[in-house]
XYZ file of C-alpha atoms in Angstrom:
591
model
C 165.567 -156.666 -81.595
C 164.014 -153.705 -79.654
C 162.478 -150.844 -81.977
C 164.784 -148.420 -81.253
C 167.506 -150.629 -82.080
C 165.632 -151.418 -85.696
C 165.070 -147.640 -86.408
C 168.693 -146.779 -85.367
C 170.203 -148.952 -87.450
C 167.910 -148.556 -90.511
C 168.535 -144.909 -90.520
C 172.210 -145.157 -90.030
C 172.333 -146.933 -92.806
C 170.433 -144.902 -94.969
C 172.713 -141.837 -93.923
C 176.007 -143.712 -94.601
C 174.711 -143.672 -98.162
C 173.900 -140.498 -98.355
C 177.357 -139.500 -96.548
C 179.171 -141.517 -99.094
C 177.119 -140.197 -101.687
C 177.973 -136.726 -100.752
C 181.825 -137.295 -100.547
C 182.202 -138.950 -103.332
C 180.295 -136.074 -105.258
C 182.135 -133.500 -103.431
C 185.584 -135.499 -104.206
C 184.574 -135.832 -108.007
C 183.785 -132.237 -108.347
C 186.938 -131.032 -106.583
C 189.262 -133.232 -108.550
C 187.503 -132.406 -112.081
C 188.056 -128.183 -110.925
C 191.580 -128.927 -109.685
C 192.129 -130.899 -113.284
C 190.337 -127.616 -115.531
C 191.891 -124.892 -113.515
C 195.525 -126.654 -113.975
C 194.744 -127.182 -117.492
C 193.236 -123.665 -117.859
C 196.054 -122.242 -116.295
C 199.056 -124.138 -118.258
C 197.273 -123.339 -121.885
C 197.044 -119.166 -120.501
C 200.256 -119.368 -119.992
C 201.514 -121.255 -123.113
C 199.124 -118.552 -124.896
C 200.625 -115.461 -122.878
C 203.887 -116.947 -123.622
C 203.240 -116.900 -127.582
C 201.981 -113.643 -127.100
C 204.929 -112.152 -125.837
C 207.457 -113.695 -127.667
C 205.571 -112.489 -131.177
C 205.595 -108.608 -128.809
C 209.473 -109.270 -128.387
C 209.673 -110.261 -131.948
C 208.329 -106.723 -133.604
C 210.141 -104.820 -131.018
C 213.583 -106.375 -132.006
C 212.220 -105.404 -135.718
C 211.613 -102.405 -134.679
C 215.524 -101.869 -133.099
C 216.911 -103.669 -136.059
C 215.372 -100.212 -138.376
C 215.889 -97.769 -136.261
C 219.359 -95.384 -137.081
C 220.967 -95.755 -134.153
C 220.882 -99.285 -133.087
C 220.559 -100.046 -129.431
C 222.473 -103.058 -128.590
C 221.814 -103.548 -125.349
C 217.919 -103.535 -125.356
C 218.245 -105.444 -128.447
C 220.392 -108.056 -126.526
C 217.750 -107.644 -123.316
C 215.264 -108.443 -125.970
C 216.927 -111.816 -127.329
C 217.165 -112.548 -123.070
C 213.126 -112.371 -122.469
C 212.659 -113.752 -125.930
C 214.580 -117.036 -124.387
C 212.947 -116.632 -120.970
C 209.770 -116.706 -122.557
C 210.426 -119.493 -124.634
C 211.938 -121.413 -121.810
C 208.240 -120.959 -119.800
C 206.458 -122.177 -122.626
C 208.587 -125.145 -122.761
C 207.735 -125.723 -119.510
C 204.023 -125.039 -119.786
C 203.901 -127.939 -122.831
C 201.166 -130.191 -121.781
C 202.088 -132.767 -124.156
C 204.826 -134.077 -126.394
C 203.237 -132.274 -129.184
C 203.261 -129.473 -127.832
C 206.476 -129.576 -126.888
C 208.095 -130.524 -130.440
C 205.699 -127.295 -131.604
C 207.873 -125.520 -128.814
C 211.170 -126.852 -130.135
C 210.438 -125.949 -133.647
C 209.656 -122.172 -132.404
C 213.279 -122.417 -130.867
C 214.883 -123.832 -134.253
C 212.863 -121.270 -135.874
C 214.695 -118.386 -133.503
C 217.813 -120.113 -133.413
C 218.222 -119.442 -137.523
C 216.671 -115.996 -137.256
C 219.049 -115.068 -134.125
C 222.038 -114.497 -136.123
C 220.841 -111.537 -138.094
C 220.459 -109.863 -134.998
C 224.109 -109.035 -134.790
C 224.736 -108.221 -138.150
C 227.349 -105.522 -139.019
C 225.627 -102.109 -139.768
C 226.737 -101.784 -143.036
C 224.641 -104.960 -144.011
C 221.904 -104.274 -141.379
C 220.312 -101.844 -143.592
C 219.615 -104.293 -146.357
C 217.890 -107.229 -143.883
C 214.948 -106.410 -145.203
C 215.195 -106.588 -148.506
C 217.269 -109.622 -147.809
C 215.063 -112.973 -148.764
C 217.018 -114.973 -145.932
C 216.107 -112.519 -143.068
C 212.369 -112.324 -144.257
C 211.831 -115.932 -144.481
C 213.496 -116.365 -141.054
C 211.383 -114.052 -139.197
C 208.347 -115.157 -141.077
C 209.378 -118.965 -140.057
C 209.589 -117.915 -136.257
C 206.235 -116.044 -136.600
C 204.597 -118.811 -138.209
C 206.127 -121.333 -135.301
C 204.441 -118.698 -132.791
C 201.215 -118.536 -134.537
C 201.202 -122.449 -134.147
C 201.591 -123.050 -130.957
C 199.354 -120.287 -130.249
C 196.636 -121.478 -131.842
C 197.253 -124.965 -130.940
C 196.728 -123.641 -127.497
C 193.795 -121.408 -128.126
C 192.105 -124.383 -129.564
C 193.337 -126.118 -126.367
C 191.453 -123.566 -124.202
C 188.552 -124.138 -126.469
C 188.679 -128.218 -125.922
C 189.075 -127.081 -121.945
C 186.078 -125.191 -121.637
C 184.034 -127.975 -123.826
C 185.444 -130.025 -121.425
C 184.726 -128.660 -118.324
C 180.797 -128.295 -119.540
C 180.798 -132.042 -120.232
C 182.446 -132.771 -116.717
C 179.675 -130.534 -115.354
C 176.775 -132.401 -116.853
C 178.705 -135.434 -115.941
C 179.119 -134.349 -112.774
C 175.440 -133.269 -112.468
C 174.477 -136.913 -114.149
C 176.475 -138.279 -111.203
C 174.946 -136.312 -108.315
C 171.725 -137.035 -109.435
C 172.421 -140.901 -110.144
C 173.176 -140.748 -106.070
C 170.313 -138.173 -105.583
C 168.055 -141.078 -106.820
C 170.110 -143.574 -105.709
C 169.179 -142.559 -101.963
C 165.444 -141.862 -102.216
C 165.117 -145.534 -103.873
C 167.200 -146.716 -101.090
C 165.109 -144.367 -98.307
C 161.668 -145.665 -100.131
C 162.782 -149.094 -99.655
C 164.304 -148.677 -96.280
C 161.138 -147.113 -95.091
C 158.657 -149.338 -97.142
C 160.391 -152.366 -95.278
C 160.372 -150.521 -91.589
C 156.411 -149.210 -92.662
C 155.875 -153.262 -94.140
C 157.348 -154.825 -90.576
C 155.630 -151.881 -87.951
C 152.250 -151.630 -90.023
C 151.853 -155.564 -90.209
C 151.689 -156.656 -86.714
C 149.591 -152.799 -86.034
C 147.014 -153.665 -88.760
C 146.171 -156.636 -86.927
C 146.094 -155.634 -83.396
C 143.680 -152.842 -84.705
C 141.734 -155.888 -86.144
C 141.324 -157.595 -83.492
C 140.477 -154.625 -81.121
C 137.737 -154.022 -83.630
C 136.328 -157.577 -82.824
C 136.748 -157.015 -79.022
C 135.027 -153.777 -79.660
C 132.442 -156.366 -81.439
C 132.284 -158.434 -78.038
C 134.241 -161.087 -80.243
C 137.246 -162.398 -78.118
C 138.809 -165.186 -79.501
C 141.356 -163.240 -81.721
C 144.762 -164.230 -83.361
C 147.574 -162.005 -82.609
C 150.939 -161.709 -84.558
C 154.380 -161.724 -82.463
C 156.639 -159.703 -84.281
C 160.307 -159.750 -83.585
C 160.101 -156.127 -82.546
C 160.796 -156.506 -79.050
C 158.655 -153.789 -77.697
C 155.694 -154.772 -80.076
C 155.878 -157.935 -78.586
C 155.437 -156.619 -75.490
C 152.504 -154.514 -76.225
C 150.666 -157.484 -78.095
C 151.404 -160.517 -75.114
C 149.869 -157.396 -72.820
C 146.876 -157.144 -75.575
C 146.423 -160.841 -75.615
C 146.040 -160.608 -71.712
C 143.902 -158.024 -71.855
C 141.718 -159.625 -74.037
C 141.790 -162.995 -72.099
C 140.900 -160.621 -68.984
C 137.868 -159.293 -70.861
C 137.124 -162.716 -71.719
C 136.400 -164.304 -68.726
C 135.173 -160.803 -67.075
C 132.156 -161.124 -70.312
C 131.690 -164.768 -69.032
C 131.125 -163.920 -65.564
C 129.375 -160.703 -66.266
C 126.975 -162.247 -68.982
C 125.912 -164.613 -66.000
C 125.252 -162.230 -63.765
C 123.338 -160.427 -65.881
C 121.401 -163.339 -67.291
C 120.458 -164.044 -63.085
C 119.674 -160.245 -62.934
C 117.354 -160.263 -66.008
C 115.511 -163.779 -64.591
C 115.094 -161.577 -61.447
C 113.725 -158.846 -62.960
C 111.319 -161.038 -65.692
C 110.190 -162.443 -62.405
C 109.218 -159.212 -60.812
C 108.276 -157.618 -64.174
C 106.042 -160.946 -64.371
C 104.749 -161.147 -60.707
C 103.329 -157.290 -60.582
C 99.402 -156.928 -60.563
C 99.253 -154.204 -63.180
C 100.147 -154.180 -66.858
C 103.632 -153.113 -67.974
C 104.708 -151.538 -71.411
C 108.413 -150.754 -72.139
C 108.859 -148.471 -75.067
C 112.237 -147.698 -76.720
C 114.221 -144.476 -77.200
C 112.181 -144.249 -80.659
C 108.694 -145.152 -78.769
C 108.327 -148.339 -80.251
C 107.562 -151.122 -78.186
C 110.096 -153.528 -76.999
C 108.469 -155.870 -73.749
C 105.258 -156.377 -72.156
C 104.571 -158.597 -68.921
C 101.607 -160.876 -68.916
C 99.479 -159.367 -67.124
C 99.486 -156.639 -69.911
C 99.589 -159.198 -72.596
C 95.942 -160.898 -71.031
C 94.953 -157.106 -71.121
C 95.657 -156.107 -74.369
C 96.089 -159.346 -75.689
C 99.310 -158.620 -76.663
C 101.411 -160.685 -79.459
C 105.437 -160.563 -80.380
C 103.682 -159.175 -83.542
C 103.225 -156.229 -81.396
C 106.608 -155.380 -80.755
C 108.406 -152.633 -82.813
C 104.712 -151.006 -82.732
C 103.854 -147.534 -81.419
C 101.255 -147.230 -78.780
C 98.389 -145.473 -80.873
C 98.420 -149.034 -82.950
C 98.299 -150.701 -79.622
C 95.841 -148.945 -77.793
C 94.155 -147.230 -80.891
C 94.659 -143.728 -79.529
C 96.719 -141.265 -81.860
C 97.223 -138.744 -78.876
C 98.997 -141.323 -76.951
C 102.244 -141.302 -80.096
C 102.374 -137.221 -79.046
C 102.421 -137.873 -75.724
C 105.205 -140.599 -75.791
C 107.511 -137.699 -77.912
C 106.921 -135.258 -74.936
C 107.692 -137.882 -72.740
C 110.841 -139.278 -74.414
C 112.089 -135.479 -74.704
C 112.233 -134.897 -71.052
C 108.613 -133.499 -70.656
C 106.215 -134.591 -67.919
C 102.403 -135.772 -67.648
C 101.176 -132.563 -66.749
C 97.569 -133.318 -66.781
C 96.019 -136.226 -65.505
C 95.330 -138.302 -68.645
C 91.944 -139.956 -69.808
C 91.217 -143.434 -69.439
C 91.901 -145.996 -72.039
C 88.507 -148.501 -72.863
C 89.823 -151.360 -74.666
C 87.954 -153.962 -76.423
C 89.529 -157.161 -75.910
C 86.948 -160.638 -76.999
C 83.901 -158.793 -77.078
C 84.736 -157.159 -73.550
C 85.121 -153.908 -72.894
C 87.870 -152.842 -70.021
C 89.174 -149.535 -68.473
C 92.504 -149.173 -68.576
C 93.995 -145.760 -66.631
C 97.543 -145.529 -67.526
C 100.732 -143.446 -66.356
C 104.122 -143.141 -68.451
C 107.611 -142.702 -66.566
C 110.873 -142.247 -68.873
C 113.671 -144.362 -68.409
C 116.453 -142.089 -67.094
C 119.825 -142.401 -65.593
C 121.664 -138.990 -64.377
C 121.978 -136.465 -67.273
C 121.702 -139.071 -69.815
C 119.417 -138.888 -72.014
C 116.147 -140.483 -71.700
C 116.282 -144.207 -72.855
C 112.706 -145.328 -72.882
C 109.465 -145.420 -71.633
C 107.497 -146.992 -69.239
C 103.878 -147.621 -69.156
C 101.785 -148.658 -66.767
C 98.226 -150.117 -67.122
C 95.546 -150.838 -64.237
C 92.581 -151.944 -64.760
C 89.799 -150.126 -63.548
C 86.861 -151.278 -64.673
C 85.350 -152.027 -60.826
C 86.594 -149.062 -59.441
C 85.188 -146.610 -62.477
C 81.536 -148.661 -61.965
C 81.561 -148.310 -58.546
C 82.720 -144.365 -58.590
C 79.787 -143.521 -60.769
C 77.495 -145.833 -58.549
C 78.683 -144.124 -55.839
C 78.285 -140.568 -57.245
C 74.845 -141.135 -58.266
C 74.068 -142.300 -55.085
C 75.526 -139.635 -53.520
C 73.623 -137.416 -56.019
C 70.424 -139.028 -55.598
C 70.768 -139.517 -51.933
C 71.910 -135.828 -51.203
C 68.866 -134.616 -53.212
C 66.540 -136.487 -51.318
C 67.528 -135.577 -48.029
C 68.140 -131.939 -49.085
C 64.546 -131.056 -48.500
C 63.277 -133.400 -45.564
C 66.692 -131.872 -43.723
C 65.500 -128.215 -44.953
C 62.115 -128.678 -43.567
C 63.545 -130.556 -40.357
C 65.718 -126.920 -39.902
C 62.604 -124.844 -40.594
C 60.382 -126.466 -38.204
C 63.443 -126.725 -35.648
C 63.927 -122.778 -35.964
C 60.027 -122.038 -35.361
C 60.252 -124.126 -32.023
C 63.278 -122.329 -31.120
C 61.817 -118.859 -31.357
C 58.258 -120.142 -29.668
C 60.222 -121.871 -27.145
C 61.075 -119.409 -23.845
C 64.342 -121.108 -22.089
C 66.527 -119.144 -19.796
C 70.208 -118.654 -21.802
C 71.986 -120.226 -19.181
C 69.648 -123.475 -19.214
C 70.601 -126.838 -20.396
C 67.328 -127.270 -22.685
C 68.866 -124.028 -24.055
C 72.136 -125.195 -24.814
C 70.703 -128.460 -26.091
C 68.698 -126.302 -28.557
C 71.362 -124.269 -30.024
C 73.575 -127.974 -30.156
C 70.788 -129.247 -32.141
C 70.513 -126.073 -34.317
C 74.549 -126.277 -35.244
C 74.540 -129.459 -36.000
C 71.348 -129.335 -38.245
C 73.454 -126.246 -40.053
C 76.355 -128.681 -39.998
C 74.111 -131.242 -41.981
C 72.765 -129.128 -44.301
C 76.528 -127.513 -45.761
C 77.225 -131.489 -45.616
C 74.318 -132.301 -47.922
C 75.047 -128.975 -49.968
C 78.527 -130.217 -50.967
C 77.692 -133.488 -51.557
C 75.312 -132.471 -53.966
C 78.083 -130.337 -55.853
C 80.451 -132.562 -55.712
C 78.093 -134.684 -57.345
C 77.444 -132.616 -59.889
C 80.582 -132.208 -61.172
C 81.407 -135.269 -61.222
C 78.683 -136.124 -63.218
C 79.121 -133.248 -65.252
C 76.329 -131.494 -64.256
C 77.556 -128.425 -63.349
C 77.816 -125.473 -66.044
C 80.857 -122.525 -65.527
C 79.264 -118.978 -66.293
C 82.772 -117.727 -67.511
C 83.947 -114.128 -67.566
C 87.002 -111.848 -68.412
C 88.229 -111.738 -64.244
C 91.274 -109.690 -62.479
C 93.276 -111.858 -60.605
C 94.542 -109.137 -58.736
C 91.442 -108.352 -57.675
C 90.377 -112.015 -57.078
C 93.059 -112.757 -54.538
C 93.009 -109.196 -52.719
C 89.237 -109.670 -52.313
C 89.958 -113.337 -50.556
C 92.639 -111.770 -48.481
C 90.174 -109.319 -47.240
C 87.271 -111.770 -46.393
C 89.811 -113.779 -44.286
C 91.859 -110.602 -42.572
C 89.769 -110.908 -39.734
C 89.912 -114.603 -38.897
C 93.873 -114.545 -39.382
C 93.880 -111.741 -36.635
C 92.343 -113.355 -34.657
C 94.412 -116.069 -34.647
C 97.791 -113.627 -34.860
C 98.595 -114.963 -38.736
C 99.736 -112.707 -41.258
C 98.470 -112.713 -44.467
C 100.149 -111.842 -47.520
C 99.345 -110.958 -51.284
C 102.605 -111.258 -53.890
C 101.605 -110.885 -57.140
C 103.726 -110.774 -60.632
C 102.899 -107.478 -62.660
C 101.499 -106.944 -65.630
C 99.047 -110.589 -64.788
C 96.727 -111.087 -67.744
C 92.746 -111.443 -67.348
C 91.783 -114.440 -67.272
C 88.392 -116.079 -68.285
C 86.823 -117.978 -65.234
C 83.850 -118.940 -63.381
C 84.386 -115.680 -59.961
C 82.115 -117.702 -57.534
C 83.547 -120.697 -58.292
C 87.259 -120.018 -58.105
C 86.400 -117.602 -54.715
C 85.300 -120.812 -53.706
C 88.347 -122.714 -54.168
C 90.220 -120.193 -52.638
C 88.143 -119.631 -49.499
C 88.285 -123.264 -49.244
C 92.464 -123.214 -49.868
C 92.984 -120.172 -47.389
C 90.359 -121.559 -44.699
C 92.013 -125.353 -44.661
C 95.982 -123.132 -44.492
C 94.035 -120.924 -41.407
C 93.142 -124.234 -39.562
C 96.624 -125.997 -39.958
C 98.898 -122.999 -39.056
C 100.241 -121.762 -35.964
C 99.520 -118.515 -34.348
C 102.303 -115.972 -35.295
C 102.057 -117.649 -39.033
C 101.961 -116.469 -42.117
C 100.282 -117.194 -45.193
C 100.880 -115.825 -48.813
C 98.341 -115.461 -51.381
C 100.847 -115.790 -55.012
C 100.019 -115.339 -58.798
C 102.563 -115.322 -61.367
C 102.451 -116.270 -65.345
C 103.695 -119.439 -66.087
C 104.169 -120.209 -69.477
C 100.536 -119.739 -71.508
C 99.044 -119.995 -67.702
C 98.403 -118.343 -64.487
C 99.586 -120.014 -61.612
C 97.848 -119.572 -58.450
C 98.974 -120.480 -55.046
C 98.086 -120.586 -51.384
C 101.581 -121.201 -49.497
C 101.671 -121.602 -45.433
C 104.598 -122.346 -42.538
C 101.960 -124.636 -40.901
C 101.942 -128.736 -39.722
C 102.740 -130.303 -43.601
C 101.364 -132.774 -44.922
C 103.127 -136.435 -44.259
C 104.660 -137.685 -47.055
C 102.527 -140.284 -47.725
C 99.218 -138.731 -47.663
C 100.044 -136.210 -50.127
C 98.708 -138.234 -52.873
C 95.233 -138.689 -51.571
C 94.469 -135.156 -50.488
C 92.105 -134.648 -53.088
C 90.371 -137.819 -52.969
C 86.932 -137.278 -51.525
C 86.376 -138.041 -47.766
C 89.850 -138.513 -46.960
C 91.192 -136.046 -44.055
C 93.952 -135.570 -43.304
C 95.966 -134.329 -40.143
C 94.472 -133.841 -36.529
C 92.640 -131.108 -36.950
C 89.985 -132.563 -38.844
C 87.718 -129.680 -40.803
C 84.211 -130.869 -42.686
C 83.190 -134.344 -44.453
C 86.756 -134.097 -46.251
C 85.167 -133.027 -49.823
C 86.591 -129.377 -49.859
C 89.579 -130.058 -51.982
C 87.883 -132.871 -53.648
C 85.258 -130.023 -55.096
C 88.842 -127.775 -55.179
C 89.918 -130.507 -57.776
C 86.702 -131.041 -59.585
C 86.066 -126.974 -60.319
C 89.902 -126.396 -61.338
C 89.884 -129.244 -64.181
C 86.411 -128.301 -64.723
C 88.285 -125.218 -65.897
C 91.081 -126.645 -67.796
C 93.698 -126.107 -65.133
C 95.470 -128.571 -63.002
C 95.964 -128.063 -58.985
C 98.633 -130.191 -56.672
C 100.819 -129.707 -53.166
C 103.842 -129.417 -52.201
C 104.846 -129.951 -48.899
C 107.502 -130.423 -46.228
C 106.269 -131.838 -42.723
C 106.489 -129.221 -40.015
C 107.699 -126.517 -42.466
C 104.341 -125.998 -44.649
C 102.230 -126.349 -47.839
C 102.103 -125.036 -50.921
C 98.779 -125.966 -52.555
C 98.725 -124.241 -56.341
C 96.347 -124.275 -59.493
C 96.611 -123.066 -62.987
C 94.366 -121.514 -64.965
C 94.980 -121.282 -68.514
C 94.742 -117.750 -70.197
């Protein structure tokens, strides 16, 4: 049977007994008045009646002493005494009453007579015995039926307060009589919806749960049915769609455990909590990693607590913003360096579930750095003064030597001189840069302006961008703190910034010199409309010895040293760039 079927007919029902209810309490209520008014009304009048016949009574006494009798309202009298005694014969509700009615009449019949006495015995009625006991005998009568009736209106209004409790008894007999029959009706229409409800809600709970092998009731309600075969197919859908999709995403995950396993570096995956959760082999031979491990944070991993404060940055949306230390790890007795970088796991505005980490070992590439540098230290220091001397001696045949300008053993000369110049800045910066890489090099720091730092470096290289027809630019923030620095080593990164922008942008250029706060910082930066930098070069521009564009510059250490002196410092520098629209190279220096 369809639902709206069950609920029509459930709640017609339920209103037929409360209709019935209703008339019948509105019939018993209207019959009980009718009955008390009609009996109300017939005792009144039997009461009235008495009344007036006992008024006629003492006026016909009156008549009978007055001196000159007045037949004729003493006969009208004896008419309404009749009348009235006819209406209360007709008002008798009972034979009782009526007898008492007949008796008054008996009564008046005996006492009638002395009405029309002669007048010469008229006058001694009332000291007659016969007379008195007559009227006294139809006065009695009266007072009978009256209070016969009296009592009756008594009895009626007793009556009528037990029909009213009786009524009320009865109206609330089929008050209660329709909220037991409404609780049941609605208990049973509650009992058969709720049923087959409480279990489809069950076993969307174990769908929910992934579970889909579920029971489902079929009710007779037609249009639960409906909803529960289209539930059941549902489910079935889901069913096979979970078999299917938990295939393809078993051959997705053996994909990725192959590429997670085939990649050359080591690979930690931390959860949204920073608790580890996988590791690939290659990181498990490096760390010698366990399933013990997992659920662990990194600091008990790699036995660094600043790594746990850097994974909480990380996991709430922050970014490496320094370039982080080395890890050594001790793994059988050998010790490895590990440099690391950490990536969140993100996907659109969501937020970020996990962490990755990367590990490469660096052990070879960290020996052969510092061989390197200390070659290059030791090798720039050694041929600093045999190349100084070389110059010297080179200069003092110059000036002794007496070649026309225009001759080639003159040009050859001032060749050789350049190039010995060009050797000697060479050997100069390999020397620094070997110093601070090795640490060597000590910052005399100083409260400095940076407003007057970058308008002094605009005005050294003013003349130079003229020449070329490139505009430079100062925009600085107001209000810029000072900041504590090493001058001649900051002029140098920016002489080396603004020369390298000079060299790689066109004429009719422009080139801004920028300083703003930025956070507990001050951000410097040195922005062009020159070549760019391709895309992927931009991560080795501050390598040493790498160059990079056509218009090659010196040995390719300039922002190499740039990089050193800025972290030297505390700061961090980087590029941004846009082939064939410009650079951007910046540094911060903390305040």
């Amino acid at each position: 049977m369809r639902l709206r079927n069950q609920l029509f007919f459930s709640l017609s029902a339920l209103l037929t007994v409360a209709l019935i209810g209703l008339l019948l309490a509105i019939f018993s209520v209207l019959h009980l008045t009718k009955q008390q008014s009609d009996a109300m009304y017939r005792n009144l009048t039997m009461v009235e009646a008495t009344l007036s016949m006992g008024h006629e009574l003492s006026k016909q006494t009156t008549l009978l002493l007055s001196e000159v009798l007045d037949d004729e309202a003493l006969q009208e009298s004896d008419k309404r005494f009749h009348r009235l005694l006819a209406k209360a014969a007709e008002s008798a509700m009972n034979e009782n009453d009526r007898q008492a009615v007949t008796e008054v009449r008996r009564a008046y019949d005996r006492y009638r007579p002395h009405l029309y006495t002669p007048e010469m015995v008229r006058n001694q009625l009332f000291t007659h015995d016969q007379f008195t006991r007559s009227l006294a005998a139809v006065r009695d009568r009266l007072n009978n039926v009256q209070m016969r009736y009296v009592n009756a209106v008594e009895n009626t209004e007793r009556q009528t307060r037990e029909n009213a409790w009786m009524v009320t008894w009865l109206l609330g007999a089929i008050g209660l009589s329709i909220v037991l029959i409404g609780l049941v009706t609605a208990h049973s229409i509650a009992r058969r919806f709720a049923e087959p409800i409480e279990s489809l809600a069950d076993a969307a709970d174990n769908i929910g749960k992934g579970n889909f092998n579920v029971t489902l009731p079929l009710p007779s309600i037609h249009e639960l049915n409906a909803l529960i075969r289209r539930f059941g197919l549902m489910a079935e859908a889901l069913r096979e769609f979970k078999n299917s999709d938990i295939e393809a995403l078993q051959a997705e995950q053996q994909r990725l455990q192959a590429v997670l396993d085939s990649i050359d570096d080591g690979l930690l995956i931390f959860n949204p909590e920073g608790r580890l959760e996988h590791f690939n082999p290659v990181a498990q031979r490096q760390l010698d990693c366990k399933h013990s491990h997992l659920g662990e944070l990194p600091s008990h991993l790699l036995h660094q607590e600043a790594l746990d404060e850097q994974m909480q940055l990380i996991l709430r949306g922050a970014a490496m913003d320094t370039e982080a230390n080395d890890l050594s790890i001790n793994i059988d007795g050998e010790t490895r360096t590990l440099a690391f970088t950490m990536t969140p796991i993100t996907q659109g505005d969501d937020p970020v579930r996990g962490v990755v980490m990367v590990l490469r070992d660096v052990t070879e590439q960290r020996t052969f750095e510092r061989v390197r540098s200390e070659f290059v230290l030791r090798a720039s220091h050694e041929l600093r003064t045999p190349v100084t001397g070389m110059h010297m001696a080179f200069a003092l045949l110059q000036e002794s030597a007496d070649y026309p300008k225009d001759s080639r053993e003159a040009d050859l000369m001032r060749t050789v001189d350049e190039e010995m110049q060009r050797l000697l800045l060479l050997i100069n910066d390999l020397l620094n840069f070997s110093r601070y890489q090795n640490g060597l090099q000590q910052l005399e720091l100083a409260p400095e302006s940076i407003d007057e730092l970058l308008e002094q470096a605009l005005h050294r290289f003013i003349h130079s961008a003229a020449e070329k027809d490139i505009s430079l630019e100062c925009e600085l923030e107001a209000g810029l703190p000072r900041v504590a620095l090493d001058r001649l080593q900051i002029e140098r990164v920016l002489d080396n910034l603004i020369g390298n922008a000079l060299r790689h942008t066109h004429i009719g250029g422009t080139i801004r010199l920028q300083a703003a706060r930025n956070n507990e910082q001050v951000l410097l930066a040195i922005a062009d409309n020159g070549d760019g930098i391709p895309y992927g070069q931009q991560a080795r521009v501050f390598e040493p010895f790498v160059q990079i564009g056509k218009r090659k510059g010196g040995a390719g250490l300039g922002l190499a040293l740039c990089k050193e002196i800025v972290q030297l410092h505390g700061g961090r520098i980087g590029v941004q760039s846009q082939p064939g629209k410009g650079t951007r190279f910046y540094f911060s220096l903390p305040q």
